[in-house]
Amino acid sequence: MIICSPKTACESGITGEHKTYIVSKHIKVCESDMKKSYQFRIYPNKNQEVILNRTLSTCRHLYNDSLAERKRESELNNLERDFGIIPWGKPEWINYYDQANDLSESKTNFQKEVFSQVLQNVLKRVDRSFKNFYNGFGYPRFQGRNRYNSFTYPQSGFELDDGKITLSKIGNIRIILHREIEGKIKTCTIKKDIDQWYVAFSCEIDKPIIPVEIETRTGIDVGLKSLLTLSNGEQIEPPEFLRESESKLRHEQKRLSRKKKRSHNRNQQRIIVAKVHRTIRNQRKDFNHKTSNVLVNTYDHIVFEDLQIKNMVQNHHLAKSISDAGWSQLINFTKSKAEYAGKVVELVNPRNTSQNCSSCGKMVSKSLSVRVHSCPFCGLELDRDHNAAINILNRSIYTVGTTGINACQGTQRSIDAAGSSPPFRGE
Ligand SMILES: [Zn+2]
């Protein structure tokens, strides 16, 4: 469970409606409709794979065509607005509903072979990418064959039973359900990953959250070299094979850069690189799942640095921000598992956590290569990351006895402090 304030909306990362604030023993917390997602591998036969690929291709073409249509209309509108020119009659703004109506009236033969809600979902995706653009994200991009890799059944058209999933207009595909699905399945997305196929379910869970009494707590420093340090000095290292795959990736990427552009060999090498990426992604995910399980089972209150603030402030250190990108998955997994268990995950301001002394609070500057924190003011000497982890825990504004409202204001204050220019020196 995440402490959140009404002003900042919920930072829990949990999507869905946040309804009320309930009061537990000591804190006010946000109650939300929990969403959980599951991913399973599916095993289509040769025939089905052809149909799946064709569906993807139909969806991709529809996506690009709808995007082009919208782009053209907005350019015409701009012409009219800026120069008063109306070259081909008065243009109109096109929205999702116009495109959906057009689609249902005039489907191509390819489109007739695809479940209609799947096609509508494609138009929704175009719509969403424009809305994102209006909210300050990049302009919607046309999708190449290697980029567009999924389609969604948004409500119906799929059915699960007995080792297979039935997809409308596609057929029964073998599936292995390695976990039990909780809640009600809302959407079903089919994804292609190079030569493998997956299905992702998004489920809604109606389960009351029962907050636990906080007895154990820890602060966690995430390191540059995929290393976690807890505030009790314990360290968690990722398995060796993850490192091995990472060096393999560098090797294969170097080979890719030497291949001739647009050659067959280059395409083969591109697939090899994509597969190594997939291996790393899976290994990392597995490690993050296991680690977050251990953390949530051991601690009731877990404090991390807020990596979003960190990247904003310290993005000059590239290697660090890349490794942080890998860490956000761990934090997200921990958040959702903690929420499910009624426990608390808190994100604190990362500024100077490695520079300040965890004993006397004074600033002890050191570069990244200095691995030991030794304080000239109070004489404290300990591992650099261990010192940082203690600082992170100490920065927690959630203490027994504080109410959620105070806690929220604290979070807000530290975010403001990190975002503006006078440096925030910790407390
Ligand atoms: Zn000190």
PDB file of N, CA, C and O in Angstrom, residues 196-247:
ATOM      1  N   GLN A 196       8.297 -15.827 -30.516  1.00  0.00           N
ATOM      2  CA  GLN A 196       7.415 -16.383 -29.491  1.00  0.00           C
ATOM      3  C   GLN A 196       6.162 -15.530 -29.350  1.00  0.00           C
ATOM      4  O   GLN A 196       6.179 -14.346 -29.629  1.00  0.00           O
ATOM      5  N   TRP A 197       5.089 -16.178 -28.891  1.00  0.00           N
ATOM      6  CA  TRP A 197       3.825 -15.465 -28.722  1.00  0.00           C
ATOM      7  C   TRP A 197       3.380 -15.530 -27.272  1.00  0.00           C
ATOM      8  O   TRP A 197       3.570 -16.532 -26.598  1.00  0.00           O
ATOM      9  N   TYR A 198       2.796 -14.435 -26.810  1.00  0.00           N
ATOM     10  CA  TYR A 198       2.340 -14.366 -25.431  1.00  0.00           C
ATOM     11  C   TYR A 198       0.930 -13.793 -25.382  1.00  0.00           C
ATOM     12  O   TYR A 198       0.510 -13.079 -26.290  1.00  0.00           O
ATOM     13  N   VAL A 199       0.241 -14.097 -24.279  1.00  0.00           N
ATOM     14  CA  VAL A 199      -1.026 -13.421 -24.048  1.00  0.00           C
ATOM     15  C   VAL A 199      -0.930 -12.716 -22.698  1.00  0.00           C
ATOM     16  O   VAL A 199      -0.343 -13.246 -21.754  1.00  0.00           O
ATOM     17  N   ALA A 200      -1.428 -11.488 -22.648  1.00  0.00           N
ATOM     18  CA  ALA A 200      -1.421 -10.749 -21.383  1.00  0.00           C
ATOM     19  C   ALA A 200      -2.860 -10.439 -21.004  1.00  0.00           C
ATOM     20  O   ALA A 200      -3.623  -9.928 -21.818  1.00  0.00           O
ATOM     21  N   PHE A 201      -3.222 -10.791 -19.780  1.00  0.00           N
ATOM     22  CA  PHE A 201      -4.555 -10.483 -19.276  1.00  0.00           C
ATOM     23  C   PHE A 201      -4.455  -9.353 -18.280  1.00  0.00           C
ATOM     24  O   PHE A 201      -3.567  -9.354 -17.435  1.00  0.00           O
ATOM     25  N   SER A 202      -5.374  -8.408 -18.376  1.00  0.00           N
ATOM     26  CA  SER A 202      -5.458  -7.395 -17.336  1.00  0.00           C
ATOM     27  C   SER A 202      -6.713  -7.690 -16.530  1.00  0.00           C
ATOM     28  O   SER A 202      -7.804  -7.791 -17.077  1.00  0.00           O
ATOM     29  N   CYS A 203      -6.532  -7.857 -15.223  1.00  0.00           N
ATOM     30  CA  CYS A 203      -7.654  -8.292 -14.374  1.00  0.00           C
ATOM     31  C   CYS A 203      -7.968  -7.257 -13.308  1.00  0.00           C
ATOM     32  O   CYS A 203      -7.092  -6.537 -12.856  1.00  0.00           O
ATOM     33  N   GLU A 204      -9.225  -7.229 -12.919  1.00  0.00           N
ATOM     34  CA  GLU A 204      -9.631  -6.345 -11.840  1.00  0.00           C
ATOM     35  C   GLU A 204      -9.934  -7.175 -10.612  1.00  0.00           C
ATOM     36  O   GLU A 204     -10.640  -8.181 -10.696  1.00  0.00           O
ATOM     37  N   ILE A 205      -9.391  -6.750  -9.486  1.00  0.00           N
ATOM     38  CA  ILE A 205      -9.554  -7.546  -8.273  1.00  0.00           C
ATOM     39  C   ILE A 205     -10.343  -6.764  -7.238  1.00  0.00           C
ATOM     40  O   ILE A 205     -10.016  -5.619  -6.924  1.00  0.00           O
ATOM     41  N   ASP A 206     -11.379  -7.391  -6.747  1.00  0.00           N
ATOM     42  CA  ASP A 206     -12.165  -6.803  -5.670  1.00  0.00           C
ATOM     43  C   ASP A 206     -11.719  -7.419  -4.371  1.00  0.00           C
ATOM     44  O   ASP A 206     -12.231  -8.444  -3.955  1.00  0.00           O
ATOM     45  N   LYS A 207     -10.734  -6.821  -3.761  1.00  0.00           N
ATOM     46  CA  LYS A 207     -10.265  -7.419  -2.510  1.00  0.00           C
ATOM     47  C   LYS A 207      -9.992  -6.281  -1.549  1.00  0.00           C
ATOM     48  O   LYS A 207      -9.267  -5.358  -1.875  1.00  0.00           O
ATOM     49  N   PRO A 208     -10.610  -6.320  -0.374  1.00  0.00           N
ATOM     50  CA  PRO A 208     -10.338  -5.249   0.575  1.00  0.00           C
ATOM     51  C   PRO A 208      -8.877  -5.304   1.027  1.00  0.00           C
ATOM     52  O   PRO A 208      -8.323  -6.387   1.207  1.00  0.00           O
ATOM     53  N   ILE A 209      -8.286  -4.141   1.149  1.00  0.00           N
ATOM     54  CA  ILE A 209      -6.897  -4.093   1.596  1.00  0.00           C
ATOM     55  C   ILE A 209      -6.881  -4.008   3.114  1.00  0.00           C
ATOM     56  O   ILE A 209      -7.517  -3.142   3.695  1.00  0.00           O
ATOM     57  N   ILE A 210      -6.191  -4.921   3.742  1.00  0.00           N
ATOM     58  CA  ILE A 210      -6.109  -4.872   5.196  1.00  0.00           C
ATOM     59  C   ILE A 210      -4.696  -4.459   5.596  1.00  0.00           C
ATOM     60  O   ILE A 210      -3.758  -5.233   5.433  1.00  0.00           O
ATOM     61  N   PRO A 211      -4.543  -3.216   6.076  1.00  0.00           N
ATOM     62  CA  PRO A 211      -3.203  -2.751   6.418  1.00  0.00           C
ATOM     63  C   PRO A 211      -2.626  -3.526   7.595  1.00  0.00           C
ATOM     64  O   PRO A 211      -3.338  -3.787   8.561  1.00  0.00           O
ATOM     65  N   VAL A 212      -1.355  -3.895   7.486  1.00  0.00           N
ATOM     66  CA  VAL A 212      -0.718  -4.578   8.610  1.00  0.00           C
ATOM     67  C   VAL A 212      -0.090  -3.545   9.536  1.00  0.00           C
ATOM     68  O   VAL A 212       0.201  -2.414   9.132  1.00  0.00           O
ATOM     69  N   GLU A 213       0.100  -3.926  10.750  1.00  0.00           N
ATOM     70  CA  GLU A 213       0.810  -3.068  11.705  1.00  0.00           C
ATOM     71  C   GLU A 213       2.303  -3.087  11.354  1.00  0.00           C
ATOM     72  O   GLU A 213       2.883  -4.153  11.164  1.00  0.00           O
ATOM     73  N   ILE A 214       2.906  -1.885  11.243  1.00  0.00           N
ATOM     74  CA  ILE A 214       4.311  -1.839  10.815  1.00  0.00           C
ATOM     75  C   ILE A 214       5.234  -2.240  11.959  1.00  0.00           C
ATOM     76  O   ILE A 214       5.287  -1.568  12.989  1.00  0.00           O
ATOM     77  N   GLU A 215       5.941  -3.341  11.784  1.00  0.00           N
ATOM     78  CA  GLU A 215       6.908  -3.745  12.808  1.00  0.00           C
ATOM     79  C   GLU A 215       8.325  -3.780  12.282  1.00  0.00           C
ATOM     80  O   GLU A 215       9.271  -3.471  12.992  1.00  0.00           O
ATOM     81  N   THR A 216       8.483  -4.157  11.011  1.00  0.00           N
ATOM     82  CA  THR A 216       9.834  -4.236  10.456  1.00  0.00           C
ATOM     83  C   THR A 216       9.959  -3.259   9.305  1.00  0.00           C
ATOM     84  O   THR A 216       9.026  -3.062   8.539  1.00  0.00           O
ATOM     85  N   ARG A 217      11.113  -2.631   9.209  1.00  0.00           N
ATOM     86  CA  ARG A 217      11.293  -1.658   8.144  1.00  0.00           C
ATOM     87  C   ARG A 217      12.730  -1.675   7.638  1.00  0.00           C
ATOM     88  O   ARG A 217      13.647  -2.040   8.341  1.00  0.00           O
ATOM     89  N   THR A 218      12.871  -1.245   6.361  1.00  0.00           N
ATOM     90  CA  THR A 218      14.210  -1.193   5.803  1.00  0.00           C
ATOM     91  C   THR A 218      14.309  -0.079   4.767  1.00  0.00           C
ATOM     92  O   THR A 218      13.316   0.279   4.137  1.00  0.00           O
ATOM     93  N   GLY A 219      15.517   0.478   4.626  1.00  0.00           N
ATOM     94  CA  GLY A 219      15.802   1.411   3.549  1.00  0.00           C
ATOM     95  C   GLY A 219      16.681   0.692   2.547  1.00  0.00           C
ATOM     96  O   GLY A 219      17.497  -0.137   2.944  1.00  0.00           O
ATOM     97  N   ILE A 220      16.501   0.982   1.272  1.00  0.00           N
ATOM     98  CA  ILE A 220      17.254   0.247   0.256  1.00  0.00           C
ATOM     99  C   ILE A 220      17.952   1.185  -0.707  1.00  0.00           C
ATOM    100  O   ILE A 220      17.345   2.092  -1.273  1.00  0.00           O
ATOM    101  N   ASP A 221      19.248   0.948  -0.870  1.00  0.00           N
ATOM    102  CA  ASP A 221      20.016   1.706  -1.857  1.00  0.00           C
ATOM    103  C   ASP A 221      20.233   0.810  -3.062  1.00  0.00           C
ATOM    104  O   ASP A 221      20.689  -0.326  -2.916  1.00  0.00           O
ATOM    105  N   VAL A 222      19.857   1.293  -4.251  1.00  0.00           N
ATOM    106  CA  VAL A 222      20.101   0.491  -5.449  1.00  0.00           C
ATOM    107  C   VAL A 222      21.384   0.988  -6.104  1.00  0.00           C
ATOM    108  O   VAL A 222      21.575   2.178  -6.279  1.00  0.00           O
ATOM    109  N   GLY A 223      22.247   0.032  -6.405  1.00  0.00           N
ATOM    110  CA  GLY A 223      23.594   0.413  -6.828  1.00  0.00           C
ATOM    111  C   GLY A 223      23.780   0.452  -8.319  1.00  0.00           C
ATOM    112  O   GLY A 223      22.905   0.088  -9.096  1.00  0.00           O
ATOM    113  N   LEU A 224      24.944   0.907  -8.712  1.00  0.00           N
ATOM    114  CA  LEU A 224      25.274   1.037 -10.121  1.00  0.00           C
ATOM    115  C   LEU A 224      25.429  -0.343 -10.757  1.00  0.00           C
ATOM    116  O   LEU A 224      25.015  -0.583 -11.869  1.00  0.00           O
ATOM    117  N   LYS A 225      26.022  -1.276 -10.026  1.00  0.00           N
ATOM    118  CA  LYS A 225      26.322  -2.583 -10.609  1.00  0.00           C
ATOM    119  C   LYS A 225      25.286  -3.621 -10.194  1.00  0.00           C
ATOM    120  O   LYS A 225      25.623  -4.672  -9.676  1.00  0.00           O
ATOM    121  N   SER A 226      24.033  -3.341 -10.399  1.00  0.00           N
ATOM    122  CA  SER A 226      22.935  -4.260 -10.087  1.00  0.00           C
ATOM    123  C   SER A 226      23.056  -4.856  -8.695  1.00  0.00           C
ATOM    124  O   SER A 226      22.938  -6.046  -8.501  1.00  0.00           O
ATOM    125  N   LEU A 227      23.327  -4.025  -7.735  1.00  0.00           N
ATOM    126  CA  LEU A 227      23.496  -4.498  -6.369  1.00  0.00           C
ATOM    127  C   LEU A 227      22.559  -3.727  -5.456  1.00  0.00           C
ATOM    128  O   LEU A 227      22.414  -2.525  -5.570  1.00  0.00           O
ATOM    129  N   LEU A 228      21.916  -4.475  -4.545  1.00  0.00           N
ATOM    130  CA  LEU A 228      21.024  -3.832  -3.584  1.00  0.00           C
ATOM    131  C   LEU A 228      21.684  -3.833  -2.218  1.00  0.00           C
ATOM    132  O   LEU A 228      22.217  -4.845  -1.802  1.00  0.00           O
ATOM    133  N   THR A 229      21.627  -2.695  -1.520  1.00  0.00           N
ATOM    134  CA  THR A 229      22.136  -2.673  -0.154  1.00  0.00           C
ATOM    135  C   THR A 229      21.017  -2.262   0.786  1.00  0.00           C
ATOM    136  O   THR A 229      20.367  -1.245   0.577  1.00  0.00           O
ATOM    137  N   LEU A 230      20.791  -3.074   1.813  1.00  0.00           N
ATOM    138  CA  LEU A 230      19.746  -2.793   2.789  1.00  0.00           C
ATOM    139  C   LEU A 230      20.331  -1.997   3.953  1.00  0.00           C
ATOM    140  O   LEU A 230      21.541  -2.016   4.167  1.00  0.00           O
ATOM    141  N   SER A 231      19.450  -1.340   4.713  1.00  0.00           N
ATOM    142  CA  SER A 231      19.972  -0.480   5.775  1.00  0.00           C
ATOM    143  C   SER A 231      20.552  -1.276   6.944  1.00  0.00           C
ATOM    144  O   SER A 231      21.205  -0.717   7.813  1.00  0.00           O
ATOM    145  N   ASN A 232      20.356  -2.596   6.974  1.00  0.00           N
ATOM    146  CA  ASN A 232      21.047  -3.382   8.004  1.00  0.00           C
ATOM    147  C   ASN A 232      22.401  -3.884   7.501  1.00  0.00           C
ATOM    148  O   ASN A 232      23.056  -4.691   8.145  1.00  0.00           O
ATOM    149  N   GLY A 233      22.804  -3.421   6.317  1.00  0.00           N
ATOM    150  CA  GLY A 233      24.116  -3.782   5.793  1.00  0.00           C
ATOM    151  C   GLY A 233      24.099  -4.990   4.870  1.00  0.00           C
ATOM    152  O   GLY A 233      25.069  -5.277   4.183  1.00  0.00           O
ATOM    153  N   GLU A 234      22.969  -5.673   4.841  1.00  0.00           N
ATOM    154  CA  GLU A 234      22.839  -6.858   3.979  1.00  0.00           C
ATOM    155  C   GLU A 234      22.876  -6.435   2.513  1.00  0.00           C
ATOM    156  O   GLU A 234      22.357  -5.376   2.156  1.00  0.00           O
ATOM    157  N   GLN A 235      23.495  -7.286   1.668  1.00  0.00           N
ATOM    158  CA  GLN A 235      23.519  -6.964   0.239  1.00  0.00           C
ATOM    159  C   GLN A 235      22.908  -8.087  -0.578  1.00  0.00           C
ATOM    160  O   GLN A 235      23.073  -9.251  -0.254  1.00  0.00           O
ATOM    161  N   ILE A 236      22.186  -7.710  -1.625  1.00  0.00           N
ATOM    162  CA  ILE A 236      21.611  -8.718  -2.519  1.00  0.00           C
ATOM    163  C   ILE A 236      22.225  -8.521  -3.897  1.00  0.00           C
ATOM    164  O   ILE A 236      22.149  -7.444  -4.477  1.00  0.00           O
ATOM    165  N   GLU A 237      22.862  -9.580  -4.375  1.00  0.00           N
ATOM    166  CA  GLU A 237      23.501  -9.477  -5.680  1.00  0.00           C
ATOM    167  C   GLU A 237      22.703 -10.259  -6.710  1.00  0.00           C
ATOM    168  O   GLU A 237      22.132 -11.295  -6.386  1.00  0.00           O
ATOM    169  N   PRO A 238      22.650  -9.759  -7.931  1.00  0.00           N
ATOM    170  CA  PRO A 238      21.927 -10.511  -8.958  1.00  0.00           C
ATOM    171  C   PRO A 238      22.731 -11.748  -9.356  1.00  0.00           C
ATOM    172  O   PRO A 238      23.938 -11.781  -9.168  1.00  0.00           O
ATOM    173  N   PRO A 239      22.048 -12.753  -9.889  1.00  0.00           N
ATOM    174  CA  PRO A 239      22.749 -13.981 -10.271  1.00  0.00           C
ATOM    175  C   PRO A 239      23.812 -13.712 -11.340  1.00  0.00           C
ATOM    176  O   PRO A 239      23.676 -12.791 -12.147  1.00  0.00           O
ATOM    177  N   GLU A 240      24.822 -14.568 -11.334  1.00  0.00           N
ATOM    178  CA  GLU A 240      25.956 -14.408 -12.242  1.00  0.00           C
ATOM    179  C   GLU A 240      25.525 -14.427 -13.713  1.00  0.00           C
ATOM    180  O   GLU A 240      26.028 -13.668 -14.525  1.00  0.00           O
ATOM    181  N   PHE A 241      24.533 -15.265 -14.044  1.00  0.00           N
ATOM    182  CA  PHE A 241      24.187 -15.405 -15.464  1.00  0.00           C
ATOM    183  C   PHE A 241      23.640 -14.115 -16.062  1.00  0.00           C
ATOM    184  O   PHE A 241      23.729 -13.881 -17.254  1.00  0.00           O
ATOM    185  N   LEU A 242      23.091 -13.249 -15.212  1.00  0.00           N
ATOM    186  CA  LEU A 242      22.621 -11.965 -15.728  1.00  0.00           C
ATOM    187  C   LEU A 242      23.804 -11.134 -16.234  1.00  0.00           C
ATOM    188  O   LEU A 242      23.747 -10.524 -17.287  1.00  0.00           O
ATOM    189  N   ARG A 243      24.880 -11.174 -15.479  1.00  0.00           N
ATOM    190  CA  ARG A 243      26.104 -10.477 -15.909  1.00  0.00           C
ATOM    191  C   ARG A 243      26.642 -11.067 -17.206  1.00  0.00           C
ATOM    192  O   ARG A 243      27.058 -10.349 -18.103  1.00  0.00           O
ATOM    193  N   GLU A 244      26.614 -12.419 -17.273  1.00  0.00           N
ATOM    194  CA  GLU A 244      27.137 -13.086 -18.472  1.00  0.00           C
ATOM    195  C   GLU A 244      26.339 -12.664 -19.699  1.00  0.00           C
ATOM    196  O   GLU A 244      26.910 -12.368 -20.744  1.00  0.00           O
ATOM    197  N   SER A 245      25.020 -12.620 -19.567  1.00  0.00           N
ATOM    198  CA  SER A 245      24.199 -12.224 -20.715  1.00  0.00           C
ATOM    199  C   SER A 245      24.504 -10.790 -21.119  1.00  0.00           C
ATOM    200  O   SER A 245      24.496 -10.456 -22.297  1.00  0.00           O
ATOM    201  N   GLU A 246      24.779  -9.946 -20.125  1.00  0.00           N
ATOM    202  CA  GLU A 246      25.057  -8.553 -20.454  1.00  0.00           C
ATOM    203  C   GLU A 246      26.349  -8.412 -21.250  1.00  0.00           C
ATOM    204  O   GLU A 246      26.428  -7.609 -22.174  1.00  0.00           O
ATOM    205  N   SER A 247      27.343  -9.235 -20.943  1.00  0.00           N
ATOM    206  CA  SER A 247      28.577  -9.134 -21.721  1.00  0.00           C
ATOM    207  C   SER A 247      28.363  -9.760 -23.100  1.00  0.00           C
ATOM    208  O   SER A 247      28.938  -9.324 -24.088  1.00  0.00           O
TER     209      SER A 247
END
